[in-house]
Amino acid sequence: MDFQIKQATEILSQTPATIESLLGNLSDEWIFASNDENSWSSFDVIGHFIHGEETDWIPRAGIILAQSENLMFEPFDRFAQLEKSDNKTLSELLETFADLRQKNIETLKSWNLTEEQLNLKGIHPELGEVTLEQLLATWVVHDLTHIRQIVTILAKQYAENVGAWSAYLSILQ
Amino acid sequence: MDFQIKQATEILSQTPATIESLLGNLSDEWIFASNDENSWSSFDVIGHFIHGEETDWIPRAGIILAQSENLMFEPFDRFAQLEKSDNKTLSELLETFADLRQKNIETLKSWNLTEEQLNLKGIHPELGEVTLEQLLATWVVHDLTHIRQIVTILAKQYAENVGAWSAYLSILQ
């Protein structure tokens, strides 16, 4: 599929409402469930989304667009949210994520990016040279990855409850 | 996690809205995308959800609860929706699914199932003896499986667009 800002934005726009729909009315037992003590709960994933809005996607796009001397991105702390989400409720986190995402999409749209700008490059601290288009496509896939993570965590809570059907349910493997 | 009707119903209740949020505002290029010509699009998945509401979960629960002479379920046709969704729009399918699901949840609640009833058994044509509780838990996991399938199909459309980030995105593998 060719990358188009309009289509990418369709996915980016739906994510906060999808997460809200998926988790907004669930018991705490679902929200705070994780597959083991070292892995994230659905609650933790929302914190990760928030941290990405604050420090990853749009700030990195800004670095690429500026084309200043230093094209290197700040490393992304994938565990930063675990502390920052302390003492927050699920609905506070969902609201913060939705607000930040909306502002970031407005910023993205306001740039009216050209094909030439989408080909501009930045430097990822581990992956090396990447383009703005690749960054934006990754933002989209990252959203979908973490929706997938949430539904997988939820499903696994019933791994023992489905009995023989387990054989048909690859999400449980 | 112990199986509880209330918690299972929380997940079953959110699915139509989650699918609507995920797909309702996407271009046809996303909706009809599939990973190859033999695999389902997101559009096809909604038809599969509808067919399950009509012929699988509640009808099978009814067979178990009736405890009549024939405890064997009808085999479930996993491809039935491909014809039935012809000439339907996405929003028609989403509405049909939401209506059927709501009615089925009302039926489920109206049964006020006891622990004893949850332990009643039916016979799956391939898997053999299964309990009502296992059927209901599988309904929940089946929902999550197909949300997962949809986000995976969507993500894979950008497999070539993310460049070096592909290494970090297990959803693309």
mmCIF file of C-alpha atoms in Angstrom:
data_model
loop_
_atom_site.group_PDB
_atom_site.id
_atom_site.type_symbol
_atom_site.label_atom_id
_atom_site.label_comp_id
_atom_site.label_asym_id
_atom_site.label_seq_id
_atom_site.Cartn_x
_atom_site.Cartn_y
_atom_site.Cartn_z
ATOM 1 C CA MET A 1 0.000 0.000 0.000
ATOM 2 C CA ASP A 2 1.413 3.382 -0.925
ATOM 3 C CA PHE A 3 1.922 5.684 2.031
ATOM 4 C CA GLN A 4 -0.531 8.578 2.109
ATOM 5 C CA ILE A 5 -0.824 11.058 4.967
ATOM 6 C CA LYS A 6 -4.623 10.965 4.712
ATOM 7 C CA GLN A 7 -4.840 7.176 5.128
ATOM 8 C CA ALA A 8 -2.214 7.090 7.868
ATOM 9 C CA THR A 9 -4.156 9.772 9.727
ATOM 10 C CA GLU A 10 -7.331 7.665 9.530
ATOM 11 C CA ILE A 11 -5.659 4.982 11.629
ATOM 12 C CA LEU A 12 -3.955 7.432 13.987
ATOM 13 C CA SER A 13 -7.285 9.177 14.591
ATOM 14 C CA GLN A 14 -9.203 6.050 15.570
ATOM 15 C CA THR A 15 -6.788 4.699 18.159
ATOM 16 C CA PRO A 16 -7.861 6.621 21.301
ATOM 17 C CA ALA A 17 -11.553 5.793 20.727
ATOM 18 C CA THR A 18 -10.728 2.160 20.017
ATOM 19 C CA ILE A 19 -8.743 1.842 23.244
ATOM 20 C CA GLU A 20 -11.511 3.617 25.149
ATOM 21 C CA SER A 21 -14.092 1.265 23.672
ATOM 22 C CA LEU A 22 -11.956 -1.787 24.356
ATOM 23 C CA LEU A 23 -11.084 -0.976 27.972
ATOM 24 C CA GLY A 24 -13.403 1.784 29.179
ATOM 25 C CA ASN A 25 -16.046 -0.500 30.688
ATOM 26 C CA LEU A 26 -13.931 -3.405 31.889
ATOM 27 C CA SER A 27 -13.392 -4.483 35.502
ATOM 28 C CA ASP A 28 -10.023 -3.774 37.080
ATOM 29 C CA GLU A 29 -9.281 -7.496 36.882
ATOM 30 C CA TRP A 30 -9.105 -7.161 33.090
ATOM 31 C CA ILE A 31 -7.380 -3.755 33.035
ATOM 32 C CA PHE A 32 -4.547 -4.695 35.383
ATOM 33 C CA ALA A 33 -4.104 -8.272 34.168
ATOM 34 C CA SER A 34 -0.755 -9.136 32.621
ATOM 35 C CA ASN A 35 0.678 -12.374 31.323
ATOM 36 C CA ASP A 36 3.329 -12.509 34.012
ATOM 37 C CA GLU A 37 4.755 -10.145 36.581
ATOM 38 C CA ASN A 38 7.367 -8.778 34.164
ATOM 39 C CA SER A 39 4.987 -7.937 31.338
ATOM 40 C CA TRP A 40 2.674 -4.992 30.815
ATOM 41 C CA SER A 41 -0.961 -4.738 31.687
ATOM 42 C CA SER A 42 -3.424 -2.940 29.393
ATOM 43 C CA PHE A 43 -3.193 -0.044 31.853
ATOM 44 C CA ASP A 44 0.579 0.142 31.291
ATOM 45 C CA VAL A 45 0.107 0.176 27.503
ATOM 46 C CA ILE A 46 -1.951 3.374 27.686
ATOM 47 C CA GLY A 47 0.891 5.042 29.586
ATOM 48 C CA HIS A 48 3.222 3.938 26.806
ATOM 49 C CA PHE A 49 0.941 5.515 24.190
ATOM 50 C CA ILE A 50 0.983 8.778 26.165
ATOM 51 C CA HIS A 51 4.748 8.802 26.453
ATOM 52 C CA GLY A 52 5.018 8.256 22.689
ATOM 53 C CA GLU A 53 2.778 11.240 22.000
ATOM 54 C CA GLU A 54 4.897 13.416 24.284
ATOM 55 C CA THR A 55 8.389 12.389 23.267
ATOM 56 C CA ASP A 56 8.496 10.188 20.187
ATOM 57 C CA TRP A 57 6.507 10.683 16.997
ATOM 58 C CA ILE A 58 5.929 14.388 16.510
ATOM 59 C CA PRO A 59 9.161 15.499 18.257
ATOM 60 C CA ARG A 60 11.152 13.159 15.993
ATOM 61 C CA ALA A 61 9.262 14.359 12.929
ATOM 62 C CA GLY A 62 10.188 17.896 14.028
ATOM 63 C CA ILE A 63 13.878 16.945 14.167
ATOM 64 C CA ILE A 64 13.710 15.556 10.634
ATOM 65 C CA LEU A 65 11.820 18.554 9.250
ATOM 66 C CA ALA A 66 14.220 21.052 10.856
ATOM 67 C CA GLN A 67 17.215 19.432 9.102
ATOM 68 C CA SER A 68 19.561 21.122 11.573
ATOM 69 C CA GLU A 69 23.083 19.925 12.289
ATOM 70 C CA ASN A 70 22.003 17.249 14.745
ATOM 71 C CA LEU A 71 19.648 14.782 13.061
ATOM 72 C CA MET A 72 19.927 12.209 15.850
ATOM 73 C CA PHE A 73 16.724 11.362 17.754
ATOM 74 C CA GLU A 74 16.635 11.171 21.532
ATOM 75 C CA PRO A 75 16.431 7.499 22.566
ATOM 76 C CA PHE A 76 12.858 6.519 23.486
ATOM 77 C CA ASP A 77 12.389 5.245 27.046
ATOM 78 C CA ARG A 78 10.009 2.320 26.707
ATOM 79 C CA PHE A 79 9.491 2.038 30.457
ATOM 80 C CA ALA A 80 9.023 5.689 31.358
ATOM 81 C CA GLN A 81 5.254 5.376 31.700
ATOM 82 C CA LEU A 82 5.407 2.848 34.490
ATOM 83 C CA GLU A 83 6.213 5.578 37.012
ATOM 84 C CA LYS A 84 4.260 8.365 35.371
ATOM 85 C CA SER A 85 0.985 6.402 35.388
ATOM 86 C CA ASP A 86 1.142 5.888 39.166
ATOM 87 C CA ASN A 87 -1.916 7.252 40.954
ATOM 88 C CA LYS A 88 -3.749 7.929 37.679
ATOM 89 C CA THR A 89 -7.088 6.339 36.843
ATOM 90 C CA LEU A 90 -7.782 4.578 33.569
ATOM 91 C CA SER A 91 -10.142 7.308 32.435
ATOM 92 C CA GLU A 92 -7.562 10.013 33.231
ATOM 93 C CA LEU A 93 -4.999 8.182 31.101
ATOM 94 C CA LEU A 94 -7.485 7.653 28.264
ATOM 95 C CA GLU A 95 -8.397 11.334 28.278
ATOM 96 C CA THR A 96 -4.753 12.447 28.318
ATOM 97 C CA PHE A 97 -3.944 10.134 25.424
ATOM 98 C CA ALA A 98 -6.936 11.317 23.377
ATOM 99 C CA ASP A 99 -6.038 15.001 23.930
ATOM 100 C CA LEU A 100 -2.373 14.561 23.061
ATOM 101 C CA ARG A 101 -3.183 12.491 19.987
ATOM 102 C CA GLN A 102 -5.659 15.064 18.717
ATOM 103 C CA LYS A 103 -3.110 17.869 19.089
ATOM 104 C CA ASN A 104 -0.426 15.808 17.391
ATOM 105 C CA ILE A 105 -2.694 15.008 14.451
ATOM 106 C CA GLU A 106 -3.502 18.705 14.127
ATOM 107 C CA THR A 107 0.227 19.437 14.067
ATOM 108 C CA LEU A 108 0.784 16.745 11.439
ATOM 109 C CA LYS A 109 -2.000 18.108 9.253
ATOM 110 C CA SER A 110 -0.793 21.706 9.659
ATOM 111 C CA TRP A 111 2.557 20.737 8.140
ATOM 112 C CA ASN A 112 0.926 19.900 4.770
ATOM 113 C CA LEU A 113 3.857 17.620 4.084
ATOM 114 C CA THR A 114 5.165 17.299 0.526
ATOM 115 C CA GLU A 115 6.598 14.153 -1.046
ATOM 116 C CA GLU A 116 10.009 15.826 -0.774
ATOM 117 C CA GLN A 117 9.612 16.393 2.950
ATOM 118 C CA LEU A 118 8.478 12.788 3.466
ATOM 119 C CA ASN A 119 11.822 11.704 2.019
ATOM 120 C CA LEU A 120 13.883 13.814 4.443
ATOM 121 C CA LYS A 121 16.032 11.811 6.825
ATOM 122 C CA GLY A 122 16.858 11.660 10.501
ATOM 123 C CA ILE A 123 19.125 9.338 12.445
ATOM 124 C CA HIS A 124 17.707 6.748 14.791
ATOM 125 C CA PRO A 125 20.155 6.006 17.646
ATOM 126 C CA GLU A 126 20.054 2.252 16.919
ATOM 127 C CA LEU A 127 18.627 1.845 13.416
ATOM 128 C CA GLY A 128 20.554 4.574 11.606
ATOM 129 C CA GLU A 129 19.095 6.616 8.735
ATOM 130 C CA VAL A 130 15.311 6.676 8.493
ATOM 131 C CA THR A 131 12.931 8.874 6.519
ATOM 132 C CA LEU A 132 10.016 10.952 7.742
ATOM 133 C CA GLU A 133 7.654 8.687 5.784
ATOM 134 C CA GLN A 134 9.063 5.628 7.566
ATOM 135 C CA LEU A 135 8.618 7.372 10.925
ATOM 136 C CA LEU A 136 4.962 8.150 10.206
ATOM 137 C CA ALA A 137 4.246 4.641 8.869
ATOM 138 C CA THR A 138 5.856 3.270 12.035
ATOM 139 C CA TRP A 139 3.621 5.470 14.180
ATOM 140 C CA VAL A 140 0.604 3.802 12.512
ATOM 141 C CA VAL A 141 1.947 0.253 12.886
ATOM 142 C CA HIS A 142 2.977 0.990 16.483
ATOM 143 C CA ASP A 143 -0.636 1.911 17.312
ATOM 144 C CA LEU A 144 -1.903 -1.346 15.823
ATOM 145 C CA THR A 145 0.844 -3.342 17.582
ATOM 146 C CA HIS A 146 -0.293 -2.136 20.971
ATOM 147 C CA ILE A 147 -3.995 -2.684 20.293
ATOM 148 C CA ARG A 148 -2.935 -6.209 19.387
ATOM 149 C CA GLN A 149 -0.954 -6.444 22.616
ATOM 150 C CA ILE A 150 -3.983 -5.411 24.676
ATOM 151 C CA VAL A 151 -6.365 -7.940 23.098
ATOM 152 C CA THR A 152 -3.716 -10.651 23.482
ATOM 153 C CA ILE A 153 -3.260 -9.888 27.190
ATOM 154 C CA LEU A 154 -7.031 -9.969 27.703
ATOM 155 C CA ALA A 155 -7.492 -13.215 25.768
ATOM 156 C CA LYS A 156 -4.764 -14.996 27.705
ATOM 157 C CA GLN A 157 -6.614 -14.471 30.972
ATOM 158 C CA TYR A 158 -9.062 -17.119 29.691
ATOM 159 C CA ALA A 159 -6.406 -19.544 28.432
ATOM 160 C CA GLU A 160 -7.433 -22.125 31.018
ATOM 161 C CA ASN A 161 -11.170 -21.499 30.688
ATOM 162 C CA VAL A 162 -11.720 -22.422 27.040
ATOM 163 C CA GLY A 163 -10.952 -26.140 27.456
ATOM 164 C CA ALA A 164 -10.521 -28.082 24.226
ATOM 165 C CA TRP A 165 -11.180 -24.977 22.086
ATOM 166 C CA SER A 166 -7.660 -23.860 22.974
ATOM 167 C CA ALA A 167 -6.484 -25.842 19.924
ATOM 168 C CA TYR A 168 -8.384 -23.453 17.606
ATOM 169 C CA LEU A 169 -7.301 -20.217 19.287
ATOM 170 C CA SER A 170 -3.824 -19.215 18.140
ATOM 171 C CA ILE A 171 -3.994 -16.035 20.253
ATOM 172 C CA LEU A 172 -3.510 -18.267 23.314
ATOM 173 C CA GLN A 173 -0.286 -19.894 22.101
ATOM 174 C CA MET B 1 -8.763 -15.708 35.985
ATOM 175 C CA ASP B 2 -11.962 -17.321 37.263
ATOM 176 C CA PHE B 3 -14.781 -17.300 34.757
ATOM 177 C CA GLN B 4 -17.594 -14.928 35.689
ATOM 178 C CA ILE B 5 -20.556 -14.139 33.443
ATOM 179 C CA LYS B 6 -20.335 -10.455 34.389
ATOM 180 C CA GLN B 7 -16.697 -10.102 33.332
ATOM 181 C CA ALA B 8 -17.179 -12.167 30.180
ATOM 182 C CA THR B 9 -20.119 -9.954 29.245
ATOM 183 C CA GLU B 10 -17.972 -6.835 29.651
ATOM 184 C CA ILE B 11 -15.754 -8.029 26.804
ATOM 185 C CA LEU B 12 -18.637 -9.309 24.669
ATOM 186 C CA SER B 13 -20.400 -5.960 25.054
ATOM 187 C CA GLN B 14 -17.496 -3.834 23.879
ATOM 188 C CA THR B 15 -16.677 -5.677 20.665
ATOM 189 C CA PRO B 16 -19.146 -4.073 18.217
ATOM 190 C CA ALA B 17 -18.158 -0.549 19.313
ATOM 191 C CA THR B 18 -14.466 -1.419 19.153
ATOM 192 C CA ILE B 19 -14.808 -2.757 15.603
ATOM 193 C CA GLU B 20 -16.849 0.290 14.626
ATOM 194 C CA SER B 21 -14.214 2.598 16.092
ATOM 195 C CA LEU B 22 -11.387 0.676 14.456
ATOM 196 C CA LEU B 23 -12.890 0.482 10.968
ATOM 197 C CA GLY B 24 -15.779 2.952 10.755
ATOM 198 C CA ASN B 25 -13.770 5.866 9.374
ATOM 199 C CA LEU B 26 -11.199 4.062 7.257
ATOM 200 C CA SER B 27 -10.830 4.244 3.478
ATOM 201 C CA ASP B 28 -11.878 1.208 1.443
ATOM 202 C CA GLU B 29 -8.212 0.513 0.799
ATOM 203 C CA TRP B 30 -7.820 -0.385 4.476
ATOM 204 C CA ILE B 31 -11.194 -2.147 4.847
ATOM 205 C CA PHE B 32 -10.765 -4.471 1.881
ATOM 206 C CA ALA B 33 -7.030 -5.063 2.281
ATOM 207 C CA SER B 34 -5.955 -8.625 2.989
ATOM 208 C CA ASN B 35 -2.551 -10.215 3.373
ATOM 209 C CA ASP B 36 -2.970 -12.313 0.257
ATOM 210 C CA GLU B 37 -5.811 -13.270 -2.036
ATOM 211 C CA ASN B 38 -6.714 -16.317 0.051
ATOM 212 C CA SER B 39 -6.969 -14.526 3.371
ATOM 213 C CA TRP B 40 -9.731 -12.421 4.865
ATOM 214 C CA SER B 41 -10.080 -8.675 4.759
ATOM 215 C CA SER B 42 -11.362 -6.731 7.775
ATOM 216 C CA PHE B 43 -14.678 -6.549 5.913
ATOM 217 C CA ASP B 44 -14.821 -10.353 5.774
ATOM 218 C CA VAL B 45 -14.125 -10.598 9.503
ATOM 219 C CA ILE B 46 -17.271 -8.608 10.327
ATOM 220 C CA GLY B 47 -19.321 -11.068 8.281
ATOM 221 C CA HIS B 48 -17.751 -13.866 10.306
ATOM 222 C CA PHE B 49 -18.761 -12.146 13.553
ATOM 223 C CA ILE B 50 -22.347 -11.865 12.264
ATOM 224 C CA HIS B 51 -22.491 -15.517 11.281
ATOM 225 C CA GLY B 52 -21.238 -16.484 14.753
ATOM 226 C CA GLU B 53 -24.006 -14.468 16.408
ATOM 227 C CA GLU B 54 -26.604 -16.148 14.205
ATOM 228 C CA THR B 55 -25.467 -19.757 14.328
ATOM 229 C CA ASP B 56 -22.735 -20.404 16.860
ATOM 230 C CA TRP B 57 -22.579 -19.055 20.404
ATOM 231 C CA ILE B 58 -26.129 -18.643 21.676
ATOM 232 C CA PRO B 59 -27.592 -21.512 19.601
ATOM 233 C CA ARG B 60 -24.910 -23.855 20.955
ATOM 234 C CA ALA B 61 -25.481 -22.592 24.500
ATOM 235 C CA GLY B 62 -29.168 -23.360 23.923
ATOM 236 C CA ILE B 63 -28.340 -26.942 22.907
ATOM 237 C CA ILE B 64 -26.316 -27.420 26.089
ATOM 238 C CA LEU B 65 -28.969 -25.878 28.332
ATOM 239 C CA ALA B 66 -31.760 -27.962 26.796
ATOM 240 C CA GLN B 67 -29.907 -31.226 27.628
ATOM 241 C CA SER B 68 -32.055 -33.068 25.104
ATOM 242 C CA GLU B 69 -31.111 -36.372 23.528
ATOM 243 C CA ASN B 70 -28.907 -34.789 20.860
ATOM 244 C CA LEU B 71 -26.122 -32.766 22.483
ATOM 245 C CA MET B 72 -24.109 -32.472 19.262
ATOM 246 C CA PHE B 73 -23.570 -28.941 17.867
ATOM 247 C CA GLU B 74 -24.100 -28.126 14.212
ATOM 248 C CA PRO B 75 -20.679 -27.677 12.585
ATOM 249 C CA PHE B 76 -19.829 -23.983 12.197
ATOM 250 C CA ASP B 77 -19.236 -22.819 8.631
ATOM 251 C CA ARG B 78 -16.251 -20.515 8.843
ATOM 252 C CA PHE B 79 -16.662 -19.278 5.281
ATOM 253 C CA ALA B 80 -20.431 -18.717 5.193
ATOM 254 C CA GLN B 81 -20.112 -14.956 5.522
ATOM 255 C CA LEU B 82 -18.165 -14.511 2.321
ATOM 256 C CA GLU B 83 -21.341 -14.879 0.244
ATOM 257 C CA LYS B 84 -23.743 -13.326 2.700
ATOM 258 C CA SER B 85 -21.770 -10.077 2.936
ATOM 259 C CA ASP B 86 -21.966 -9.511 -0.820
ATOM 260 C CA ASN B 87 -23.576 -6.186 -1.701
ATOM 261 C CA LYS B 88 -23.581 -5.033 1.922
ATOM 262 C CA THR B 89 -21.807 -1.885 3.050
ATOM 263 C CA LEU B 90 -19.437 -1.795 6.003
ATOM 264 C CA SER B 91 -21.877 0.259 8.054
ATOM 265 C CA GLU B 92 -24.723 -2.162 7.312
ATOM 266 C CA LEU B 93 -22.581 -5.044 8.539
ATOM 267 C CA LEU B 94 -21.470 -3.139 11.635
ATOM 268 C CA GLU B 95 -25.068 -2.314 12.492
ATOM 269 C CA THR B 96 -26.238 -5.897 11.971
ATOM 270 C CA PHE B 97 -23.442 -7.191 14.167
ATOM 271 C CA ALA B 98 -24.158 -4.668 16.929
ATOM 272 C CA ASP B 99 -27.898 -5.506 16.919
ATOM 273 C CA LEU B 100 -27.372 -9.263 16.977
ATOM 274 C CA ARG B 101 -24.759 -9.020 19.703
ATOM 275 C CA GLN B 102 -26.986 -6.870 21.882
ATOM 276 C CA LYS B 103 -29.858 -9.338 21.566
ATOM 277 C CA ASN B 104 -27.571 -12.270 22.310
ATOM 278 C CA ILE B 105 -26.180 -10.585 25.418
ATOM 279 C CA GLU B 106 -29.733 -9.917 26.572
ATOM 280 C CA THR B 107 -30.517 -13.616 26.077
ATOM 281 C CA LEU B 108 -27.388 -14.606 27.984
ATOM 282 C CA LYS B 109 -28.267 -12.297 30.890
ATOM 283 C CA SER B 110 -31.888 -13.465 30.922
ATOM 284 C CA TRP B 111 -30.728 -17.031 31.578
ATOM 285 C CA ASN B 112 -29.222 -16.053 34.981
ATOM 286 C CA LEU B 113 -26.915 -19.033 34.655
ATOM 287 C CA THR B 114 -25.969 -20.977 37.775
ATOM 288 C CA GLU B 115 -22.619 -22.624 38.439
ATOM 289 C CA GLU B 116 -24.374 -25.956 37.839
ATOM 290 C CA GLN B 117 -25.619 -24.876 34.424
ATOM 291 C CA LEU B 118 -22.151 -23.599 33.475
ATOM 292 C CA ASN B 119 -20.883 -27.136 34.041
ATOM 293 C CA LEU B 120 -23.441 -28.737 31.697
ATOM 294 C CA LYS B 121 -21.946 -30.360 28.626
ATOM 295 C CA GLY B 122 -22.512 -30.453 24.889
ATOM 296 C CA ILE B 123 -20.637 -32.271 22.167
ATOM 297 C CA HIS B 124 -18.512 -30.403 19.678
ATOM 298 C CA PRO B 125 -18.355 -32.248 16.328
ATOM 299 C CA GLU B 126 -14.548 -32.195 16.339
ATOM 300 C CA LEU B 127 -13.464 -31.475 19.897
ATOM 301 C CA GLY B 128 -15.846 -33.762 21.788
ATOM 302 C CA GLU B 129 -17.274 -32.897 25.216
ATOM 303 C CA VAL B 130 -17.208 -29.231 26.191
ATOM 304 C CA THR B 131 -18.961 -27.318 28.947
ATOM 305 C CA LEU B 132 -21.169 -24.249 28.706
ATOM 306 C CA GLU B 133 -18.539 -22.267 30.604
ATOM 307 C CA GLN B 134 -15.908 -23.267 28.062
ATOM 308 C CA LEU B 135 -18.231 -22.226 25.236
ATOM 309 C CA LEU B 136 -18.794 -18.795 26.778
ATOM 310 C CA ALA B 137 -15.088 -18.277 27.524
ATOM 311 C CA THR B 138 -14.351 -19.228 23.918
ATOM 312 C CA TRP B 139 -16.884 -16.662 22.679
ATOM 313 C CA VAL B 140 -14.870 -13.991 24.550
ATOM 314 C CA VAL B 141 -11.493 -15.178 23.272
ATOM 315 C CA HIS B 142 -12.901 -15.516 19.745
ATOM 316 C CA ASP B 143 -13.892 -11.825 19.797
ATOM 317 C CA LEU B 144 -10.394 -10.806 20.862
ATOM 318 C CA THR B 145 -8.823 -13.139 18.282
ATOM 319 C CA HIS B 146 -10.624 -11.403 15.449
ATOM 320 C CA ILE B 147 -9.893 -7.887 16.709
ATOM 321 C CA ARG B 148 -6.289 -9.046 16.710
ATOM 322 C CA GLN B 149 -6.684 -10.364 13.183
ATOM 323 C CA ILE B 150 -8.032 -7.020 11.961
ATOM 324 C CA VAL B 151 -5.215 -4.929 13.448
ATOM 325 C CA THR B 152 -2.681 -7.409 12.079
ATOM 326 C CA ILE B 153 -4.133 -7.178 8.555
ATOM 327 C CA LEU B 154 -4.081 -3.381 8.758
ATOM 328 C CA ALA B 155 -0.523 -3.228 10.089
ATOM 329 C CA LYS B 156 0.813 -5.512 7.369
ATOM 330 C CA GLN B 157 -0.291 -3.093 4.679
ATOM 331 C CA TYR B 158 2.590 -0.887 5.863
ATOM 332 C CA ALA B 159 5.160 -3.695 6.125
ATOM 333 C CA GLU B 160 7.235 -2.140 3.339
ATOM 334 C CA ASN B 161 6.744 1.446 4.474
ATOM 335 C CA VAL B 162 8.348 1.315 7.911
ATOM 336 C CA GLY B 163 11.917 0.727 6.670
ATOM 337 C CA ALA B 164 14.432 -0.275 9.334
ATOM 338 C CA TRP B 165 11.777 -0.088 12.100
ATOM 339 C CA SER B 166 10.461 -3.405 10.805
ATOM 340 C CA ALA B 167 12.968 -5.093 13.146
ATOM 341 C CA TYR B 168 11.102 -3.691 16.184
ATOM 342 C CA LEU B 169 7.578 -4.514 14.982
ATOM 343 C CA SER B 170 6.751 -8.149 15.621
ATOM 344 C CA ILE B 171 3.232 -7.661 14.220
ATOM 345 C CA LEU B 172 4.841 -7.519 10.749
ATOM 346 C CA GLN B 173 6.590 -10.877 11.024
#
